[in-house]
Short mmCIF file of C-alpha atoms in Angstrom, two decimals:
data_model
loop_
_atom_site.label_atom_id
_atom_site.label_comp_id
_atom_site.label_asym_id
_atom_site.label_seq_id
_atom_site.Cartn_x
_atom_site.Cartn_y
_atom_site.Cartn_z
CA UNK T 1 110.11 87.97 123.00
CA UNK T 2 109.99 83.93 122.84
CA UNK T 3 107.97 84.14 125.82
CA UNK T 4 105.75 86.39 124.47
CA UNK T 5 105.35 84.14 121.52
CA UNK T 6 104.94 81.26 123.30
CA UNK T 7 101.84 82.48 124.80
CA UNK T 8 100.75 84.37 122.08
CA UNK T 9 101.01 81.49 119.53
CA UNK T 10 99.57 78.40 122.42
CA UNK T 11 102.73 76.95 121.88
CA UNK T 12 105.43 74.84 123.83
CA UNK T 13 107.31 74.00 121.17
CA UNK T 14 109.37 77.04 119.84
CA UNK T 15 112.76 76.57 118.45
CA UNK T 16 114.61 78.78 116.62
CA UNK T 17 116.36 77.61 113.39
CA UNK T 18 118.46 79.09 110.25
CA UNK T 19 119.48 82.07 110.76
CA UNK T 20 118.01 85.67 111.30
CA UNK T 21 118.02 87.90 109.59
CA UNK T 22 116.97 91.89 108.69
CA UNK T 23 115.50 93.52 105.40
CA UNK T 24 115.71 97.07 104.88
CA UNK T 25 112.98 97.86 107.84
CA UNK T 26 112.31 95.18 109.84
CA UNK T 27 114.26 91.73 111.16
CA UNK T 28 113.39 88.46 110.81
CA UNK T 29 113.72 85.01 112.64
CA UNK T 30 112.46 81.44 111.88
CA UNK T 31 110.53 79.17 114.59
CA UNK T 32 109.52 75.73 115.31
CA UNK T 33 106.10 75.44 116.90
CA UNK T 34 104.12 73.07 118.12
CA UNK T 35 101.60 73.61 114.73
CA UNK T 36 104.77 73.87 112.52
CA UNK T 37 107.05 76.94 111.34
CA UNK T 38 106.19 80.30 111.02
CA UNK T 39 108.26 83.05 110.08
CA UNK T 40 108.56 86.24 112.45
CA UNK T 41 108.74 90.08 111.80
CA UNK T 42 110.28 92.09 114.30
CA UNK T 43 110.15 95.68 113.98
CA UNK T 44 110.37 98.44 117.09
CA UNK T 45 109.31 101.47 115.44
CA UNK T 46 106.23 103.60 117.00
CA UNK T 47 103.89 102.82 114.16
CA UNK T 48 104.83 98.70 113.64
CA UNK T 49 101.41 97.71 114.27
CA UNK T 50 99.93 99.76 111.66
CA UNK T 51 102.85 98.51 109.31
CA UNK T 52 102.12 94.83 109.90
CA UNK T 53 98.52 95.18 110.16
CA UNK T 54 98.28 96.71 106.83
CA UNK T 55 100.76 93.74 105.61
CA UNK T 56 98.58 91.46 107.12
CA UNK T 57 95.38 92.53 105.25
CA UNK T 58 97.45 92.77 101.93
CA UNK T 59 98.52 89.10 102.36
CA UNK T 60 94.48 87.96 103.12
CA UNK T 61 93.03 89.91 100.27
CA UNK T 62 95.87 88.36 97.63
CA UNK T 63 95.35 85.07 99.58
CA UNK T 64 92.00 85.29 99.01
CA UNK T 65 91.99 85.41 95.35
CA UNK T 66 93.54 82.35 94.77
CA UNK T 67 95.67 83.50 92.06
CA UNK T 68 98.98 83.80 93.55
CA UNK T 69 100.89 82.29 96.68
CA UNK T 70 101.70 84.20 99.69
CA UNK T 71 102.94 82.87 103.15
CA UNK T 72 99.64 82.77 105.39
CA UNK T 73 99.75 85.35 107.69
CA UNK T 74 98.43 84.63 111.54
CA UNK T 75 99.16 87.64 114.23
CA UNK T 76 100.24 90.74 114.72
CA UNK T 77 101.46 91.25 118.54
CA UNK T 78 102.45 94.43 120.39
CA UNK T 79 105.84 94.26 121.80
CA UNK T 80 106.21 95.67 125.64
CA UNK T 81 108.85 97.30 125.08
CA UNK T 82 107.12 99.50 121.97
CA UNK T 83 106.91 98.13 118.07
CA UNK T 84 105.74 94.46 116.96
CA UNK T 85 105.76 90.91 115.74
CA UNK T 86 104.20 89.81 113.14
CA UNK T 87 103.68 86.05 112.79
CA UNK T 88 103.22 84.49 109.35
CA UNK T 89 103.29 80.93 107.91
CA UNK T 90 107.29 79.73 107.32
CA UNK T 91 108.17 79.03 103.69
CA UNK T 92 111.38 77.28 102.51
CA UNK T 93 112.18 80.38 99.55
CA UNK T 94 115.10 80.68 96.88
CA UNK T 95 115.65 83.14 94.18
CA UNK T 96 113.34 83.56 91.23
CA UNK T 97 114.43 81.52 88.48
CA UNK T 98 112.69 79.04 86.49
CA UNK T 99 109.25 80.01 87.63
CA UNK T 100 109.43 83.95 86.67
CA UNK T 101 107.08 82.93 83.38
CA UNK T 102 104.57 81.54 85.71
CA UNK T 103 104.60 84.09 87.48
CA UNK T 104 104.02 87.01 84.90
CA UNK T 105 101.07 84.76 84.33
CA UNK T 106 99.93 85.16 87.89
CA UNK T 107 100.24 88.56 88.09
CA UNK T 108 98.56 88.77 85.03
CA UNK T 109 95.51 87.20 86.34
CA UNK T 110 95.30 88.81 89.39
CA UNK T 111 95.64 92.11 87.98
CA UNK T 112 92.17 90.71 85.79
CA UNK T 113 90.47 89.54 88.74
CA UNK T 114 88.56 92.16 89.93
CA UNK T 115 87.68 93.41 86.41
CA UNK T 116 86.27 89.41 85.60
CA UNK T 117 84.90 89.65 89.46
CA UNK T 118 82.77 92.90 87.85
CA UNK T 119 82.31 91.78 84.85
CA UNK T 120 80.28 88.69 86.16
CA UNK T 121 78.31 90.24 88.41
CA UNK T 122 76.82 92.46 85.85
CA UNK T 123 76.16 89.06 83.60
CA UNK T 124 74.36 87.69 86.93
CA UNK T 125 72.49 91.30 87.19
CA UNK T 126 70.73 90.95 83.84
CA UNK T 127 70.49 87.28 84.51
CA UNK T 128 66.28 86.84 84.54
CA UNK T 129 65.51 84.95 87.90
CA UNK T 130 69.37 85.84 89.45
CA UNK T 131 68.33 87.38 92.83
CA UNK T 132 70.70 89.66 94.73
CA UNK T 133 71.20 86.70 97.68
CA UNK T 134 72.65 84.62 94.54
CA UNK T 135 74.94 87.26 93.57
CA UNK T 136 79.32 86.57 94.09
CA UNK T 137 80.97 89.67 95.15
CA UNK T 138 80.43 92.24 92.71
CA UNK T 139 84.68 93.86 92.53
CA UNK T 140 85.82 96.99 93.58
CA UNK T 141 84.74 100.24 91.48
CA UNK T 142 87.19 102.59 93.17
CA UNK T 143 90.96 102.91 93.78
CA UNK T 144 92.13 102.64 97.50
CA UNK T 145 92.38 99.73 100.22
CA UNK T 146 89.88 99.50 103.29
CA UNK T 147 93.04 100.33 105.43
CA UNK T 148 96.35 101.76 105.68
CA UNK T 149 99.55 100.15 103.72
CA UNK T 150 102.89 101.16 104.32
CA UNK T 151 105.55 100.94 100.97
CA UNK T 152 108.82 100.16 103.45
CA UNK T 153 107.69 102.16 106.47
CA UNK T 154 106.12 105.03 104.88
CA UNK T 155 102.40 104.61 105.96
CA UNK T 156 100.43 105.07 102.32
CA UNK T 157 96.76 106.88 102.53
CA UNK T 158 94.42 104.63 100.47
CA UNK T 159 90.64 107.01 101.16
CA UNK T 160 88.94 105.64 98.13
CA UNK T 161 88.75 107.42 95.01
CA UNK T 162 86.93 107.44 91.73
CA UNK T 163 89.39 108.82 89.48
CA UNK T 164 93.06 106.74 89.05
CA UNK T 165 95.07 110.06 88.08
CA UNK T 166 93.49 111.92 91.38
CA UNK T 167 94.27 109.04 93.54
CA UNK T 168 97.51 108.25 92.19
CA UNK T 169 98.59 111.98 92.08
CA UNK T 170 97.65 113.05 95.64
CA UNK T 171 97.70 109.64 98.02
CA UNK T 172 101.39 108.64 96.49
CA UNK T 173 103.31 111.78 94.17
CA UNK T 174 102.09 113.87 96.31
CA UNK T 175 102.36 112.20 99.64
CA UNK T 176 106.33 111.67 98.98
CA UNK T 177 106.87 115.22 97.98
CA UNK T 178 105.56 116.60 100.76
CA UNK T 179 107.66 114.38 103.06
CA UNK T 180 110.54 115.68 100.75
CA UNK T 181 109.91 118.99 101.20
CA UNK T 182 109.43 118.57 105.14
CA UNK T 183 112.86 116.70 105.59
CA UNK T 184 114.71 118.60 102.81
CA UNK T 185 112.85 121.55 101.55
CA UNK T 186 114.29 121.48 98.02
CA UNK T 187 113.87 123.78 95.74
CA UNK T 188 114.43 122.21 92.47
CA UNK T 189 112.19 119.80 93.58
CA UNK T 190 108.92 121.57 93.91
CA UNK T 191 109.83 124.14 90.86
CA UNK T 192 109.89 121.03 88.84
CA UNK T 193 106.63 119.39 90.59
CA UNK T 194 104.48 122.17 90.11
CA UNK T 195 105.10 121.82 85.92
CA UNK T 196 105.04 118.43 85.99
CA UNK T 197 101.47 117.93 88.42
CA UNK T 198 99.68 119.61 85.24
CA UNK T 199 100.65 117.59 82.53
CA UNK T 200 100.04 114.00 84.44
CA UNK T 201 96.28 113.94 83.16
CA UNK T 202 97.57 114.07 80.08
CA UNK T 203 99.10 110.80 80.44
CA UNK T 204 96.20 109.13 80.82
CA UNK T 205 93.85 110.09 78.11
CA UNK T 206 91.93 108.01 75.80
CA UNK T 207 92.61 104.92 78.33
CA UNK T 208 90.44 103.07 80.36
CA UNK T 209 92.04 101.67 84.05
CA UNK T 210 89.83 99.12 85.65
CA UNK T 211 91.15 98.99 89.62
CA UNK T 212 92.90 96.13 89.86
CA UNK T 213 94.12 94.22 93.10
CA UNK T 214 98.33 94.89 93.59
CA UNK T 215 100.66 93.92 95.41
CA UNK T 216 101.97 97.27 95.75
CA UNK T 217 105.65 96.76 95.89
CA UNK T 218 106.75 94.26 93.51
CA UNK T 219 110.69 94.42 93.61
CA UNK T 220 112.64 90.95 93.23
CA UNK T 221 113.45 91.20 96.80
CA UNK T 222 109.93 90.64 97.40
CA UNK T 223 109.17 87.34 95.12
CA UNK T 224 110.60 83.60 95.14
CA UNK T 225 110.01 80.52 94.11
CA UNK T 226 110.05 76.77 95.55
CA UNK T 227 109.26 73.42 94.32
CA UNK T 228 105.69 74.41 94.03
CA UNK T 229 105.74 77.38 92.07
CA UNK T 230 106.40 81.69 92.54
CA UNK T 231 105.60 83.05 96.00
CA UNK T 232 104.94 86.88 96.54
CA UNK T 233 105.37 88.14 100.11
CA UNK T 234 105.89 91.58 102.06
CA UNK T 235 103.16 93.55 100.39
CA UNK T 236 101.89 97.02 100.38
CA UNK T 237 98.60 95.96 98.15
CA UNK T 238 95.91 98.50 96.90
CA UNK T 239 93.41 98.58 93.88
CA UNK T 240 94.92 100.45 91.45
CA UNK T 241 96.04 100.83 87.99
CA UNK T 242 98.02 97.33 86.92
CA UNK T 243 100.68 99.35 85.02
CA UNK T 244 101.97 100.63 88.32
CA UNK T 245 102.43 97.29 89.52
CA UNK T 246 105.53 96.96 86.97
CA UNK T 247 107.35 99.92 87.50
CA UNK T 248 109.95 99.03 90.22
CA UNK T 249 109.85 95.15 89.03
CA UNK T 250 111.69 97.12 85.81
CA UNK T 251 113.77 99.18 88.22
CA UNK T 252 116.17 96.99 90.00
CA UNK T 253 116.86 93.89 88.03
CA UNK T 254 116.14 90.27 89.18
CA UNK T 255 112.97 89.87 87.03
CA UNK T 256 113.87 87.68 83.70
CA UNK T 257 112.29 89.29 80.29
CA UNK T 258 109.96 85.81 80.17
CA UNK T 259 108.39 87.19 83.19
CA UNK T 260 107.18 90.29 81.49
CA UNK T 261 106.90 88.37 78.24
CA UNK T 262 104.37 85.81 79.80
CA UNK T 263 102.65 89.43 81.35
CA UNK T 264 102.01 91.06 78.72
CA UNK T 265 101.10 87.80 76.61
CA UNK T 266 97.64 88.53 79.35
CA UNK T 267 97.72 92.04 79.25
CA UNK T 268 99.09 93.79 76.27
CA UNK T 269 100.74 97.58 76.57
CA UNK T 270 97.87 99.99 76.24
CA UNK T 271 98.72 102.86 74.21
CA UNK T 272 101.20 105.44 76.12
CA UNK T 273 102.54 102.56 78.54
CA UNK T 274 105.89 103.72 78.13
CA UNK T 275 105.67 107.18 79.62
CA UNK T 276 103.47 105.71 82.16
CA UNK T 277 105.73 103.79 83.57
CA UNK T 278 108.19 106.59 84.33
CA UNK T 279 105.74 108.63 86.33
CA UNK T 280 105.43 105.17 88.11
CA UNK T 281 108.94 104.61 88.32
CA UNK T 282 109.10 108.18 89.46
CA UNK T 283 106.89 107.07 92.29
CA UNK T 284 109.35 104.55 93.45
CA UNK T 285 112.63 107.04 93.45
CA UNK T 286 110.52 109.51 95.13
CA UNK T 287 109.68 106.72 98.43
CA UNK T 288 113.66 105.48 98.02
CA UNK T 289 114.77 108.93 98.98
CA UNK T 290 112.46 109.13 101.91
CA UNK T 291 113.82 106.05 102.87
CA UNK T 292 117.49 105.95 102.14
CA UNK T 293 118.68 109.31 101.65
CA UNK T 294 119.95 111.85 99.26
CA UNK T 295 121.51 109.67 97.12
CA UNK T 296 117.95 109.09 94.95
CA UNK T 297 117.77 112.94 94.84
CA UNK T 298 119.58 112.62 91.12
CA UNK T 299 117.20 110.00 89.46
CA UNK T 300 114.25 111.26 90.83
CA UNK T 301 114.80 114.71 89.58
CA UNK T 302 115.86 113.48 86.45
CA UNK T 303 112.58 111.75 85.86
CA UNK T 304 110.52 114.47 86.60
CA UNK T 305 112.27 116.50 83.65
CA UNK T 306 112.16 112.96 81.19
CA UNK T 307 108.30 113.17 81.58
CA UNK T 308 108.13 117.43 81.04
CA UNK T 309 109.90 116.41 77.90
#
């Protein structure tokens, strides 16, 4: 593989240092190059380079708003042997801590930023004199991604969509219940589905969701900090509904109560939040039993009969 790089990367400098190491999916290893660090992804499964390309163009379009901090991504590169590297900019990381405020704020503002991007463009619209060649990007009016995302390495449809409750429902609840019912075909499971796949309009009424740009997998395993401020990394992003965004940053611990604090201090609970982010968080149990087993059969059942309550 360092051969590989080497050429890949127009290197002759490329010397390892720390130590690797492996996530959940992939593994990862830290290099000296002639143009500085970077940090490498290693993963040997079929699909790989759909995984890291859809990374890649998650990192770019949060890059891109200059809102939040992300390592720099530079290559994807098929391995010979099947599976692939991805190449990204190396940054030194520790655990959240005293930047979590800052970066509920963050998130807060990118979450806004294609609503303000929308909002401006129709100011510049009725704007006498404001041709079209003068006009900034206009935001997103639907809810998808221009290409494939994968939440661990689950690949996630993201076909655009008008409607937040049709997307949501059918390119994510949907999509993990049918892998569910492939690998276990459970009966409980589907019973309770069917009642529950009825009601989730309900959930939504009377609220207005703007498509906002996510990150798409916002667990504390997936944020740090250094002397500069928060850093966000190994995203799965999408426009969708900002609530969602929160769900499994509640789930697992390692986010501080001043990070939602300074969050919602930017974007206050809408009415009906609360139930909301169950069917979110049911979202998240759902793609944890896909990916680890039986074990999150329990909690995700028993949040599909909290929200028929």
């Amino acid at each position: 593989m360092e051969q590989l790089l080497r050429a890949q990367l127009h290197t002759k400098t490329l010397r390892a240092f720390g130590s690797s190491g492996g996530g959940c999916i992939s593994e990862g290893y830290a290099y000296y190059t002639d143009t500085g660090p970077v940090f490498v992804k290693v993963n040997r499964r079929a699909q790989a380079r759909q995984m890291f390309e859809g990374e890649m163009a998650s990192l770019e379009a949060l890059r891109n708003t200059g809102l939040v901090r992300v390592p720099k991504p530079m290559k994807v590169i098929d391995l010979p042997g099947g599976g692939a590297v991805f190449v990204m900019e190396h940054l030194k990381m520790k655990s959240l801590g005293s930047q979590a405020s800052k970066l509920g704020e963050q998130m807060a503002d990118l979450h806004l930023y294609n609503q303000k991007l929308r909002e401006k463009s129709k100011a510049q619209q009725n704007t006498v004199g404001c041709g079209a060649e003068d006009a900034e990007p206009r935001g997103v009016t639907k809810f998808g991604f221009h290409t494939v995302t994968c939440c661990g390495f689950i690949p996630q449809v993201n076909e655009w969509q008008d409607d937040w409750p049709t997307f949501f429902t059918r390119h994510r609840l949907q999509a993990q219940l049918d892998l569910i019912e492939k690998d276990y075909a459970d009966r409980e499971t589907q019973e309770l589905w069917s009642r529950l796949q009825v009601k989730i309009p309900e959930l939504f009424s009377g609220i207005e969701i703007v498509p906002a740009l996510l990150h798409g997998d916002l667990w504390s395993g997936n944020v740090a900090e250094d002397e500069q401020g928060p850093i966000i990394y190994d995203p799965a992003s999408f426009y969708g509904h900002s609530e969602f965004e929160l769900a499994i940053a509640s789930m697992f611990g390692g986010f501080p109560r001043s990070f939602f604090t300074a969050y919602h201090q930017k974007i206050p609970k809408a009415p009906g939040f609360d139930k909301r982010l169950l069917l979110y968080q049911l979202f998240n149990y759902l793609n944890h039993w896909n990916h680890f087993g039986r074990e999150y059969r329990s909690p995700s059942l028993g949040m599909m009969r909290k929200l028929l309550r």
